[in-house]
């Protein structure tokens, strides 16, 4: 298995794109399976010559020379999704920050959203460009082409109000109503903003943000050999039972089991769980 995460060099892109990763399996490998968990990021994965079998909470990726480009959007999901790779596969995935992809689309993000996993072809030139990108083998050229392509689609949108709402919701002492009052908007209007540009409610965003912060904290927590109780308060949960409840809701398992087989990349930004 090959995995490499690359962050953008362009300063404008750095505001919106966390980075991209290249993922590949070898011909000698057995079938590979991993589980991904809810995130406030928007992930767009591209594959060529592959067949995708999409289930409610699963996707099987299989080499198929008769198939063309597959472009898969993954965001807005609230339960784990299992990915399985049955044959040698090459994937490039773009990892946009919470509001990032909005800045590169003609319409609002909600206009593209269909379900937890769906085909994503947002531009007329997208398919040909992505096929060509997957055929490129030199990583420096891949990065140059990715950055040039997304910069060519940049359309600045003023989402400052929503950005401020997100910042306030990440502070545990604030209720949703208090955030709406602070911004001088109704709770209903704030919910519409979240749904339009994030495809989730304010409460869903906050739960996932806290969960993701816990995963990043866990990286340092393990280095320092701290306890789960320490992690609970570092991640701004009320108590350990609150942490366990949210973990079960978002991962289907308790924290101990999750962390026993979770593999973190990029200091907890990316987390894949490899089951037995």
Short mmCIF file of C-alpha atoms in Angstrom, two decimals:
data_model
loop_
_atom_site.label_atom_id
_atom_site.label_comp_id
_atom_site.label_asym_id
_atom_site.label_seq_id
_atom_site.Cartn_x
_atom_site.Cartn_y
_atom_site.Cartn_z
CA UNK A 1 0.00 0.00 0.00
CA UNK A 2 1.27 3.44 -0.91
CA UNK A 3 -0.07 6.61 0.70
CA UNK A 4 1.22 10.15 0.45
CA UNK A 5 -0.48 13.37 1.53
CA UNK A 6 0.65 16.59 -0.16
CA UNK A 7 -0.29 20.10 0.95
CA UNK A 8 -0.74 22.94 -1.57
CA UNK A 9 2.04 25.44 -2.11
CA UNK A 10 -0.16 28.24 -3.41
CA UNK A 11 -1.20 30.58 -0.58
CA UNK A 12 -4.73 31.09 -1.91
CA UNK A 13 -5.33 27.35 -2.19
CA UNK A 14 -4.01 26.82 1.32
CA UNK A 15 -7.05 28.72 2.64
CA UNK A 16 -9.47 26.26 1.11
CA UNK A 17 -7.70 23.01 0.25
CA UNK A 18 -6.15 20.98 3.10
CA UNK A 19 -4.28 18.97 0.53
CA UNK A 20 -4.56 15.88 -1.63
CA UNK A 21 -3.39 12.32 -1.27
CA UNK A 22 -2.22 9.63 -3.62
CA UNK A 23 -3.26 6.13 -2.62
CA UNK A 24 -2.32 2.95 -4.44
CA UNK A 25 -2.45 -0.79 -3.83
CA UNK A 26 0.05 -3.25 -5.31
CA UNK A 27 -0.68 -6.26 -7.44
CA UNK A 28 0.67 -8.59 -4.75
CA UNK A 29 -1.66 -7.29 -2.05
CA UNK A 30 -4.77 -9.04 -0.88
CA UNK A 31 -8.09 -7.24 -0.83
CA UNK A 32 -7.82 -4.14 1.36
CA UNK A 33 -10.59 -2.75 3.53
CA UNK A 34 -10.75 0.28 5.78
CA UNK A 35 -13.40 2.44 7.45
CA UNK A 36 -13.64 6.22 7.31
CA UNK A 37 -15.57 8.36 9.76
CA UNK A 38 -17.64 11.56 9.67
CA UNK A 39 -15.70 14.71 8.91
CA UNK A 40 -16.48 18.34 8.18
CA UNK A 41 -14.06 18.19 5.26
CA UNK A 42 -15.23 17.54 1.70
CA UNK A 43 -13.42 14.67 -0.02
CA UNK A 44 -13.43 14.18 -3.79
CA UNK A 45 -11.80 10.92 -4.96
CA UNK A 46 -10.95 10.10 -8.56
CA UNK A 47 -10.21 6.71 -10.13
CA UNK A 48 -9.74 5.56 -13.72
CA UNK A 49 -10.52 2.13 -15.13
CA UNK A 50 -12.43 1.14 -12.03
CA UNK A 51 -15.90 -0.10 -11.25
CA UNK A 52 -17.57 1.25 -8.11
CA UNK A 53 -20.26 -0.60 -6.22
CA UNK A 54 -21.90 1.90 -3.89
CA UNK A 55 -23.98 0.74 -0.95
CA UNK A 56 -25.69 2.69 1.81
CA UNK A 57 -22.56 2.85 3.98
CA UNK A 58 -20.01 1.09 1.83
CA UNK A 59 -18.16 1.29 -1.44
CA UNK A 60 -16.29 -1.44 -3.28
CA UNK A 61 -13.60 -0.35 -5.73
CA UNK A 62 -12.51 -2.87 -8.36
CA UNK A 63 -10.17 -2.61 -11.32
CA UNK A 64 -12.08 -2.69 -14.61
CA UNK A 65 -10.28 -1.63 -17.82
CA UNK A 66 -13.63 -1.20 -19.60
CA UNK A 67 -14.67 1.64 -17.25
CA UNK A 68 -13.69 5.27 -17.58
CA UNK A 69 -13.29 7.90 -14.89
CA UNK A 70 -15.09 7.67 -11.59
CA UNK A 71 -15.25 10.78 -9.43
CA UNK A 72 -16.75 10.24 -6.00
CA UNK A 73 -17.83 12.92 -3.54
CA UNK A 74 -17.90 11.98 0.14
CA UNK A 75 -19.32 14.51 2.60
CA UNK A 76 -22.36 15.12 4.74
CA UNK A 77 -22.31 11.58 6.14
CA UNK A 78 -22.92 10.92 9.82
CA UNK A 79 -22.00 7.23 10.13
CA UNK A 80 -18.91 5.21 9.20
CA UNK A 81 -18.36 4.23 5.56
CA UNK A 82 -16.42 1.11 4.60
CA UNK A 83 -14.14 1.21 1.56
CA UNK A 84 -12.89 -2.04 0.05
CA UNK A 85 -10.33 -2.41 -2.72
CA UNK A 86 -10.49 -5.74 -4.52
CA UNK A 87 -7.75 -5.24 -7.10
CA UNK A 88 -4.79 -2.94 -7.75
CA UNK A 89 -6.15 0.61 -7.57
CA UNK A 90 -4.71 4.10 -7.99
CA UNK A 91 -6.63 6.94 -6.37
CA UNK A 92 -6.12 10.68 -6.01
CA UNK A 93 -8.32 12.45 -3.46
CA UNK A 94 -8.79 16.17 -2.88
CA UNK A 95 -9.39 17.13 0.76
CA UNK A 96 -11.17 20.47 0.96
CA UNK A 97 -11.65 22.36 4.21
CA UNK A 98 -15.19 22.71 5.53
CA UNK A 99 -16.22 25.62 3.30
CA UNK A 100 -13.38 25.27 0.80
CA UNK A 101 -15.08 23.62 -2.17
CA UNK A 102 -17.76 26.33 -2.20
CA UNK A 103 -15.13 28.76 -3.50
CA UNK A 104 -14.62 26.74 -6.69
CA UNK A 105 -18.22 25.96 -7.68
CA UNK A 106 -20.71 27.94 -9.73
CA UNK A 107 -23.57 27.01 -7.40
CA UNK A 108 -23.97 26.35 -3.68
CA UNK A 109 -22.63 23.05 -2.33
CA UNK A 110 -26.15 21.81 -1.54
CA UNK A 111 -26.99 21.97 -5.26
CA UNK A 112 -24.49 19.16 -5.92
CA UNK A 113 -25.29 17.04 -2.88
CA UNK A 114 -27.26 13.85 -3.55
CA UNK A 115 -26.46 11.40 -0.76
CA UNK A 116 -23.54 10.26 1.39
CA UNK A 117 -21.62 8.97 -1.64
CA UNK A 118 -22.31 10.24 -5.13
CA UNK A 119 -20.78 10.80 -8.56
CA UNK A 120 -19.27 14.26 -8.91
CA UNK A 121 -18.51 15.91 -12.27
CA UNK A 122 -18.81 19.67 -11.63
CA UNK A 123 -17.23 21.10 -14.80
CA UNK A 124 -17.30 20.45 -18.54
CA UNK A 125 -13.53 19.86 -18.69
CA UNK A 126 -13.33 17.92 -15.43
CA UNK A 127 -13.43 14.36 -16.78
CA UNK A 128 -10.65 14.78 -19.33
CA UNK A 129 -8.44 16.72 -16.91
CA UNK A 130 -8.82 14.12 -14.17
CA UNK A 131 -8.09 11.20 -16.51
CA UNK A 132 -4.92 12.95 -17.65
CA UNK A 133 -3.98 13.69 -14.03
CA UNK A 134 -4.29 10.03 -13.01
CA UNK A 135 -2.01 9.05 -15.89
CA UNK A 136 0.74 11.38 -14.62
CA UNK A 137 3.35 9.56 -12.51
CA UNK A 138 5.64 12.39 -11.36
CA UNK A 139 4.32 13.75 -8.07
CA UNK A 140 5.70 17.25 -8.52
CA UNK A 141 3.86 17.54 -11.83
CA UNK A 142 0.71 16.12 -10.25
CA UNK A 143 0.84 18.84 -7.63
CA UNK A 144 1.43 21.58 -10.19
CA UNK A 145 -1.47 20.42 -12.31
CA UNK A 146 -3.85 20.04 -9.36
CA UNK A 147 -3.09 23.53 -8.09
CA UNK A 148 -3.36 25.08 -11.57
CA UNK A 149 -6.68 23.36 -12.23
CA UNK A 150 -8.43 24.37 -9.03
CA UNK A 151 -7.07 27.91 -9.24
CA UNK A 152 -8.64 28.17 -12.70
CA UNK A 153 -12.03 27.43 -11.10
CA UNK A 154 -11.73 29.88 -8.22
CA UNK A 155 -14.77 32.10 -7.67
CA UNK A 156 -14.56 34.02 -4.41
CA UNK A 157 -17.68 33.94 -2.26
CA UNK A 158 -18.29 35.90 0.92
CA UNK A 159 -18.95 33.28 3.59
CA UNK A 160 -17.62 35.33 6.49
CA UNK A 161 -20.83 35.09 8.51
CA UNK A 162 -20.84 31.31 8.31
CA UNK A 163 -17.13 31.13 9.13
CA UNK A 164 -17.76 33.13 12.29
CA UNK A 165 -20.69 30.88 13.22
CA UNK A 166 -18.43 27.84 12.85
CA UNK A 167 -15.77 29.40 15.08
CA UNK A 168 -18.33 30.18 17.78
CA UNK A 169 -19.88 26.70 17.63
CA UNK A 170 -16.49 25.12 18.25
CA UNK A 171 -16.44 26.83 21.64
CA UNK A 172 -18.29 24.43 23.98
CA UNK A 173 -19.86 27.10 26.17
CA UNK A 174 -21.92 28.48 23.28
CA UNK A 175 -25.36 27.13 22.46
CA UNK A 176 -26.72 27.31 18.94
CA UNK A 177 -29.16 30.02 20.00
CA UNK A 178 -26.37 32.03 21.60
CA UNK A 179 -24.34 31.86 18.40
CA UNK A 180 -27.33 33.03 16.36
CA UNK A 181 -27.89 35.90 18.79
CA UNK A 182 -24.21 36.86 18.66
CA UNK A 183 -24.45 37.09 14.87
CA UNK A 184 -27.81 38.92 14.95
CA UNK A 185 -29.53 36.30 12.82
CA UNK A 186 -32.32 33.85 13.55
CA UNK A 187 -31.57 30.26 14.43
CA UNK A 188 -33.51 29.22 11.33
CA UNK A 189 -31.37 31.43 9.10
CA UNK A 190 -28.18 30.01 10.59
CA UNK A 191 -29.43 26.48 9.96
CA UNK A 192 -30.12 27.36 6.33
CA UNK A 193 -26.58 28.69 5.93
CA UNK A 194 -25.10 25.48 7.32
CA UNK A 195 -27.31 23.31 5.15
CA UNK A 196 -26.61 25.34 2.00
CA UNK A 197 -22.82 25.47 2.28
CA UNK A 198 -21.92 22.51 4.51
CA UNK A 199 -24.81 20.09 3.89
CA UNK A 200 -25.28 19.53 7.62
CA UNK A 201 -26.98 21.19 10.57
CA UNK A 202 -25.17 23.35 13.16
CA UNK A 203 -25.49 20.60 15.77
CA UNK A 204 -24.09 17.98 13.39
CA UNK A 205 -21.19 20.26 12.51
CA UNK A 206 -20.35 20.83 16.17
CA UNK A 207 -20.48 17.15 17.11
CA UNK A 208 -18.20 16.20 14.21
CA UNK A 209 -15.80 19.10 14.90
CA UNK A 210 -15.40 17.97 18.50
CA UNK A 211 -14.90 14.35 17.42
CA UNK A 212 -12.24 15.36 14.90
CA UNK A 213 -10.47 17.51 17.46
CA UNK A 214 -10.33 14.46 19.72
CA UNK A 215 -8.59 12.47 16.98
CA UNK A 216 -5.94 15.16 16.57
CA UNK A 217 -5.51 15.44 20.34
CA UNK A 218 -5.07 11.68 20.54
CA UNK A 219 -1.86 11.88 18.51
CA UNK A 220 -0.21 13.99 21.23
CA UNK A 221 -2.07 12.10 23.95
CA UNK A 222 -0.44 8.83 22.89
CA UNK A 223 3.02 10.42 22.69
CA UNK A 224 2.65 11.65 26.26
CA UNK A 225 0.98 8.43 27.45
CA UNK A 226 -1.95 10.36 28.85
CA UNK A 227 -5.20 8.71 29.90
CA UNK A 228 -8.61 8.72 28.21
CA UNK A 229 -9.79 11.04 30.97
CA UNK A 230 -7.13 13.57 29.98
CA UNK A 231 -8.23 13.26 26.36
CA UNK A 232 -11.83 13.87 27.40
CA UNK A 233 -11.14 17.31 28.80
CA UNK A 234 -8.55 18.28 26.21
CA UNK A 235 -11.25 17.71 23.58
CA UNK A 236 -13.83 19.80 25.48
CA UNK A 237 -16.24 16.99 26.36
CA UNK A 238 -18.20 17.40 29.57
CA UNK A 239 -17.08 14.02 30.90
CA UNK A 240 -15.86 10.63 29.72
CA UNK A 241 -19.39 9.28 29.23
CA UNK A 242 -20.09 12.17 26.85
CA UNK A 243 -16.99 11.30 24.82
CA UNK A 244 -17.97 7.62 24.68
CA UNK A 245 -21.54 8.47 23.61
CA UNK A 246 -20.38 10.65 20.70
CA UNK A 247 -17.77 8.10 19.64
CA UNK A 248 -20.37 5.34 19.48
CA UNK A 249 -22.71 7.59 17.49
CA UNK A 250 -20.06 8.55 14.91
CA UNK A 251 -17.93 5.39 14.75
CA UNK A 252 -20.16 2.57 16.00
CA UNK A 253 -17.59 1.61 18.63
CA UNK A 254 -16.13 2.84 21.92
CA UNK A 255 -12.93 4.93 22.00
CA UNK A 256 -10.74 2.07 23.24
CA UNK A 257 -11.62 -0.17 20.31
CA UNK A 258 -11.41 2.70 17.84
CA UNK A 259 -7.94 3.81 18.86
CA UNK A 260 -6.64 0.24 19.01
CA UNK A 261 -6.80 -0.11 15.22
CA UNK A 262 -7.14 3.42 13.92
CA UNK A 263 -4.28 4.57 11.71
CA UNK A 264 -3.78 8.34 11.75
CA UNK A 265 -2.11 10.32 8.99
CA UNK A 266 -1.13 13.98 8.99
CA UNK A 267 -1.29 14.35 12.80
CA UNK A 268 -4.82 13.05 13.03
CA UNK A 269 -6.24 14.94 10.02
CA UNK A 270 -6.90 11.63 8.24
CA UNK A 271 -8.01 8.54 10.16
CA UNK A 272 -8.61 5.10 8.69
CA UNK A 273 -9.70 2.11 10.76
CA UNK A 274 -8.45 -1.27 9.55
CA UNK A 275 -10.74 -4.06 10.80
CA UNK A 276 -9.62 -7.67 11.27
#
